[in-house]
PDB file of C-alpha atoms in Angstrom:
ATOM      1  CA  MET A  29      19.207  -1.039   8.822  1.00 48.00           C
ATOM      2  CA  SER A  30      22.523   0.505   7.893  1.00 47.00           C
ATOM      3  CA  GLU A  31      25.467  -1.509   6.668  1.00 45.00           C
ATOM      4  CA  ALA A  32      27.400  -0.509   9.797  1.00 46.00           C
ATOM      5  CA  THR A  33      24.949  -2.448  11.945  1.00 47.00           C
ATOM      6  CA  MET A  34      24.950  -5.486   9.681  1.00 49.00           C
ATOM      7  CA  VAL A  35      28.273  -7.002  10.724  1.00 53.00           C
ATOM      8  CA  PRO A  36      27.506  -7.322  14.472  1.00 57.00           C
ATOM      9  CA  ASP A  37      24.088  -8.770  13.678  1.00 72.00           C
ATOM     10  CA  ILE A  38      25.573 -11.356  11.374  1.00 86.00           C
ATOM     11  CA  SER A  39      28.265 -12.230  13.902  1.00 86.00           C
ATOM     12  CA  ARG A  40      25.606 -12.788  16.532  1.00 87.00           C
ATOM     13  CA  THR A  41      23.568 -14.899  14.103  1.00 86.00           C
ATOM     14  CA  VAL A  42      26.592 -16.987  13.167  1.00 87.00           C
ATOM     15  CA  GLN A  43      27.503 -17.540  16.826  1.00 86.00           C
ATOM     16  CA  LYS A  44      23.964 -18.672  17.519  1.00 85.00           C
ATOM     17  CA  TRP A  45      23.703 -21.156  14.637  1.00 82.00           C
ATOM     18  CA  ARG A  46      27.250 -22.145  13.677  1.00 81.00           C
ATOM     19  CA  LYS A  47      27.432 -25.539  15.372  1.00 79.00           C
ATOM     20  CA  LYS A  48      23.823 -26.581  14.989  1.00 79.00           C
ATOM     21  CA  ARG A  49      22.325 -28.903  12.390  1.00 78.00           C
ATOM     22  CA  GLY A  50      20.658 -26.993   9.549  1.00 78.00           C
ATOM     23  CA  SER A  51      22.533 -23.903  10.654  1.00 90.00           C
ATOM     24  CA  LEU A  52      22.818 -22.263   7.232  1.00 93.00           C
ATOM     25  CA  ILE A  53      19.072 -22.249   6.610  1.00 93.00           C
ATOM     26  CA  MET A  54      18.347 -21.029  10.135  1.00 91.00           C
ATOM     27  CA  ALA A  55      20.917 -18.242   9.793  1.00 93.00           C
ATOM     28  CA  LEU A  56      19.411 -17.237   6.442  1.00 94.00           C
ATOM     29  CA  HIS A  57      15.929 -17.202   8.005  1.00 92.00           C
ATOM     30  CA  GLU A  58      17.181 -14.882  10.723  1.00 91.00           C
ATOM     31  CA  ILE A  59      18.823 -12.583   8.179  1.00 92.00           C
ATOM     32  CA  GLN A  60      15.740 -12.520   5.957  1.00 91.00           C
ATOM     33  CA  ASN A  61      13.532 -11.724   8.962  1.00 89.00           C
ATOM     34  CA  ALA A  62      15.835  -8.864   9.955  1.00 88.00           C
ATOM     35  CA  TYR A  63      16.310  -7.248   6.536  1.00 88.00           C
ATOM     36  CA  GLY A  64      13.314  -8.471   4.559  1.00 86.00           C
ATOM     37  CA  TYR A  65      15.707 -10.107   2.099  1.00 90.00           C
ATOM     38  CA  VAL A  66      19.252 -11.475   1.992  1.00 94.00           C
ATOM     39  CA  PRO A  67      21.556  -8.683   0.803  1.00 94.00           C
ATOM     40  CA  ARG A  68      24.581  -9.722  -1.255  1.00 94.00           C
ATOM     41  CA  ASN A  69      27.087  -8.141   1.133  1.00 93.00           C
ATOM     42  CA  VAL A  70      25.485 -10.049   4.008  1.00 93.00           C
ATOM     43  CA  SER A  71      25.776 -13.294   2.027  1.00 94.00           C
ATOM     44  CA  LEU A  72      29.468 -12.598   1.503  1.00 94.00           C
ATOM     45  CA  GLN A  73      29.996 -11.980   5.230  1.00 93.00           C
ATOM     46  CA  LEU A  74      27.967 -15.042   6.144  1.00 93.00           C
ATOM     47  CA  ALA A  75      30.082 -17.183   3.816  1.00 93.00           C
ATOM     48  CA  GLN A  76      33.264 -15.989   5.497  1.00 92.00           C
ATOM     49  CA  LEU A  77      32.007 -16.264   9.060  1.00 91.00           C
ATOM     50  CA  MET A  78      30.407 -19.708   8.623  1.00 91.00           C
ATOM     51  CA  ASP A  79      33.182 -20.987   6.362  1.00 90.00           C
ATOM     52  CA  VAL A  80      30.612 -21.961   3.731  1.00 92.00           C
ATOM     53  CA  PRO A  81      31.129 -21.390   0.004  1.00 95.00           C
ATOM     54  CA  LEU A  82      29.125 -18.450  -1.312  1.00 96.00           C
ATOM     55  CA  ALA A  83      27.775 -20.760  -4.027  1.00 96.00           C
ATOM     56  CA  ARG A  84      26.215 -22.967  -1.320  1.00 95.00           C
ATOM     57  CA  ILE A  85      24.488 -19.942   0.208  1.00 96.00           C
ATOM     58  CA  TYR A  86      23.046 -18.924  -3.163  1.00 96.00           C
ATOM     59  CA  GLU A  87      22.079 -22.529  -3.826  1.00 96.00           C
ATOM     60  CA  VAL A  88      19.921 -22.460  -0.686  1.00 95.00           C
ATOM     61  CA  ILE A  89      18.554 -18.951  -1.287  1.00 95.00           C
ATOM     62  CA  THR A  90      17.491 -19.707  -4.843  1.00 93.00           C
ATOM     63  CA  PHE A  91      16.062 -23.148  -4.001  1.00 93.00           C
ATOM     64  CA  TYR A  92      13.552 -21.952  -1.415  1.00 90.00           C
ATOM     65  CA  ASN A  93      10.822 -19.510  -2.453  1.00 79.00           C
ATOM     66  CA  TYR A  94      10.877 -18.003   1.029  1.00 84.00           C
ATOM     67  CA  PHE A  95      14.211 -16.258   0.478  1.00 91.00           C
ATOM     68  CA  ARG A  96      14.510 -13.022  -1.473  1.00 89.00           C
ATOM     69  CA  LEU A  97      17.536 -11.467  -3.123  1.00 91.00           C
ATOM     70  CA  GLU A  98      15.871  -8.082  -3.583  1.00 86.00           C
ATOM     71  CA  PRO A  99      14.287  -5.870  -0.929  1.00 86.00           C
ATOM     72  CA  PRO A 100      10.509  -6.184  -0.834  1.00 84.00           C
ATOM     73  CA  GLY A 101       8.210  -3.214  -1.353  1.00 88.00           C
ATOM     74  CA  LYS A 102       6.719  -1.313   1.577  1.00 92.00           C
ATOM     75  CA  ASN A 103       3.524  -3.326   1.163  1.00 94.00           C
ATOM     76  CA  VAL A 104       3.533  -7.043   0.462  1.00 92.00           C
ATOM     77  CA  VAL A 105       0.475  -8.421  -1.324  1.00 96.00           C
ATOM     78  CA  SER A 106       0.346 -12.220  -1.241  1.00 96.00           C
ATOM     79  CA  VAL A 107      -2.175 -14.018  -3.405  1.00 97.00           C
ATOM     80  CA  CYS A 108      -2.937 -17.500  -2.110  1.00 97.00           C
ATOM     81  CA  MET A 109      -2.625 -20.177  -4.797  1.00 97.00           C
ATOM     82  CA  GLY A 110      -3.783 -23.077  -2.645  1.00 96.00           C
ATOM     83  CA  THR A 111      -6.228 -25.436  -4.321  1.00 97.00           C
ATOM     84  CA  ALA A 112      -9.418 -23.814  -2.983  1.00 97.00           C
ATOM     85  CA  CYS A 113      -8.225 -20.295  -3.814  1.00 97.00           C
ATOM     86  CA  TYR A 114      -6.993 -21.329  -7.236  1.00 97.00           C
ATOM     87  CA  LEU A 115     -10.316 -22.967  -8.077  1.00 97.00           C
ATOM     88  CA  LYS A 116     -12.204 -19.866  -6.957  1.00 97.00           C
ATOM     89  CA  GLY A 117     -10.254 -17.437  -9.113  1.00 96.00           C
ATOM     90  CA  ALA A 118      -6.961 -16.634  -7.376  1.00 97.00           C
ATOM     91  CA  LYS A 119      -5.028 -16.755 -10.635  1.00 97.00           C
ATOM     92  CA  GLU A 120      -7.419 -14.247 -12.191  1.00 97.00           C
ATOM     93  CA  ARG A 121      -7.018 -11.971  -9.129  1.00 97.00           C
ATOM     94  CA  GLU A 122      -3.231 -12.252  -9.444  1.00 97.00           C
ATOM     95  CA  ASN A 123      -3.426 -11.364 -13.130  1.00 97.00           C
ATOM     96  CA  GLU A 124      -5.549  -8.334 -12.213  1.00 97.00           C
ATOM     97  CA  PHE A 125      -2.963  -7.211  -9.653  1.00 97.00           C
ATOM     98  CA  CYS A 126      -0.204  -7.686 -12.234  1.00 97.00           C
ATOM     99  CA  GLU A 127      -2.054  -5.622 -14.819  1.00 97.00           C
ATOM    100  CA  GLN A 128      -2.974  -2.792 -12.458  1.00 96.00           C
ATOM    101  CA  LEU A 129       0.431  -2.646 -10.751  1.00 96.00           C
ATOM    102  CA  GLY A 130       2.449  -3.118 -13.954  1.00 96.00           C
ATOM    103  CA  VAL A 131       4.555  -5.918 -12.442  1.00 96.00           C
ATOM    104  CA  GLU A 132       4.818  -9.671 -12.672  1.00 95.00           C
ATOM    105  CA  GLU A 133       4.392 -12.029  -9.753  1.00 94.00           C
ATOM    106  CA  GLY A 134       7.453 -11.788  -7.504  1.00 89.00           C
ATOM    107  CA  GLU A 135       8.228  -8.200  -8.496  1.00 91.00           C
ATOM    108  CA  THR A 136       7.980  -4.838  -6.752  1.00 92.00           C
ATOM    109  CA  THR A 137       6.491  -1.735  -8.319  1.00 94.00           C
ATOM    110  CA  GLU A 138       8.963   0.885  -9.542  1.00 93.00           C
ATOM    111  CA  ASP A 139       8.002   3.222  -6.699  1.00 91.00           C
ATOM    112  CA  GLY A 140       8.761   0.471  -4.182  1.00 91.00           C
ATOM    113  CA  GLN A 141       5.273   0.656  -2.702  1.00 93.00           C
ATOM    114  CA  VAL A 142       3.904  -2.792  -3.531  1.00 95.00           C
ATOM    115  CA  HIS A 143       5.518  -6.208  -3.807  1.00 93.00           C
ATOM    116  CA  LEU A 144       3.271  -8.850  -5.381  1.00 95.00           C
ATOM    117  CA  GLN A 145       3.837 -12.506  -4.655  1.00 93.00           C
ATOM    118  CA  SER A 146       1.926 -15.743  -4.766  1.00 94.00           C
ATOM    119  CA  VAL A 147       1.975 -18.180  -1.874  1.00 92.00           C
ATOM    120  CA  ARG A 148       0.971 -21.829  -1.803  1.00 90.00           C
ATOM    121  CA  CYS A 149      -1.655 -21.856   0.977  1.00 93.00           C
ATOM    122  CA  VAL A 150      -2.430 -19.549   3.877  1.00 93.00           C
ATOM    123  CA  GLY A 151      -4.839 -22.002   5.483  1.00 93.00           C
ATOM    124  CA  CYS A 152      -8.043 -19.988   5.101  1.00 94.00           C
ATOM    125  CA  CYS A 153      -9.699 -22.142   2.445  1.00 96.00           C
ATOM    126  CA  GLY A 154     -13.207 -21.211   3.613  1.00 96.00           C
ATOM    127  CA  LEU A 155     -12.496 -17.586   2.664  1.00 97.00           C
ATOM    128  CA  SER A 156     -11.123 -18.343  -0.792  1.00 96.00           C
ATOM    129  CA  PRO A 157      -9.883 -16.640  -2.809  1.00 97.00           C
ATOM    130  CA  VAL A 158      -7.628 -15.092  -0.191  1.00 97.00           C
ATOM    131  CA  VAL A 159      -5.171 -12.211  -0.397  1.00 97.00           C
ATOM    132  CA  VAL A 160      -2.859 -11.291   2.492  1.00 96.00           C
ATOM    133  CA  VAL A 161      -1.751  -7.667   2.636  1.00 95.00           C
ATOM    134  CA  ASN A 162       1.027  -6.904   5.114  1.00 91.00           C
ATOM    135  CA  GLY A 163      -0.104  -9.808   7.276  1.00 90.00           C
ATOM    136  CA  GLU A 164      -3.820  -8.931   7.144  1.00 95.00           C
ATOM    137  CA  THR A 165      -5.893 -11.719   5.635  1.00 96.00           C
ATOM    138  CA  MET A 166      -8.676 -10.678   3.246  1.00 97.00           C
ATOM    139  CA  GLY A 167     -11.146 -13.260   2.016  1.00 96.00           C
ATOM    140  CA  LYS A 168     -13.561 -13.757  -0.842  1.00 97.00           C
ATOM    141  CA  ILE A 169     -11.640 -11.296  -2.999  1.00 97.00           C
ATOM    142  CA  GLY A 170     -13.447 -10.433  -6.187  1.00 95.00           C
ATOM    143  CA  PRO A 171     -12.133  -8.583  -9.227  1.00 93.00           C
ATOM    144  CA  GLU A 172     -13.654  -5.350  -7.897  1.00 94.00           C
ATOM    145  CA  ASP A 173     -11.578  -5.628  -4.698  1.00 96.00           C
ATOM    146  CA  VAL A 174      -8.198  -5.520  -6.416  1.00 96.00           C
ATOM    147  CA  LYS A 175      -8.290  -1.801  -7.207  1.00 96.00           C
ATOM    148  CA  SER A 176      -9.316  -0.853  -3.651  1.00 95.00           C
ATOM    149  CA  ILE A 177      -6.577  -3.035  -2.134  1.00 96.00           C
ATOM    150  CA  ILE A 178      -3.966  -1.317  -4.299  1.00 96.00           C
ATOM    151  CA  ARG A 179      -5.377   2.127  -3.437  1.00 94.00           C
ATOM    152  CA  LYS A 180      -5.329   1.282   0.275  1.00 92.00           C
ATOM    153  CA  CYS A 181      -1.693   0.139   0.060  1.00 91.00           C
ATOM    154  CA  ARG A 182      -0.623   3.341  -1.630  1.00 87.00           C
ATOM    155  CA  GLU A 183      -2.609   5.634   0.705  1.00 86.00           C
ATOM    156  CA  GLU A 184      -1.624   4.095   4.034  1.00 71.00           C
ATOM    157  CA  HIS A 185       2.064   3.618   3.484  1.00 55.00           C
TER     158      HIS A 185
END
């Protein structure tokens, strides 16, 4: 989305949420859903339009794991760290992704192809350990599956 189209979108978002309880978080959700992250220039505009200090906006963005300050990669790989997944090796799978991708959890590869993140629970405990790739849930992920998931991400997108 170009910067030229950002201002009307933000104005519409502000009009929708301005006078409602919890409006800042709801507006930030809408922005994150539209852009994939909360761009700094959008935060500045939101602060002006909602008459909220920019520091308050960043306080909310940095408090909740859901919000991102950087654009995600084309492919988002989420490793579930719920109890069942963790006990069945999710942390080891995450470490394998980190090693093969050359990034840490929460980072995007230099080519922008893959963003690796951990999530608390995706609700598929019977399939643990679970990895979600671009919304597709994959269960019982073993160490041998990590390489093929990365290859698939890079080939398809």
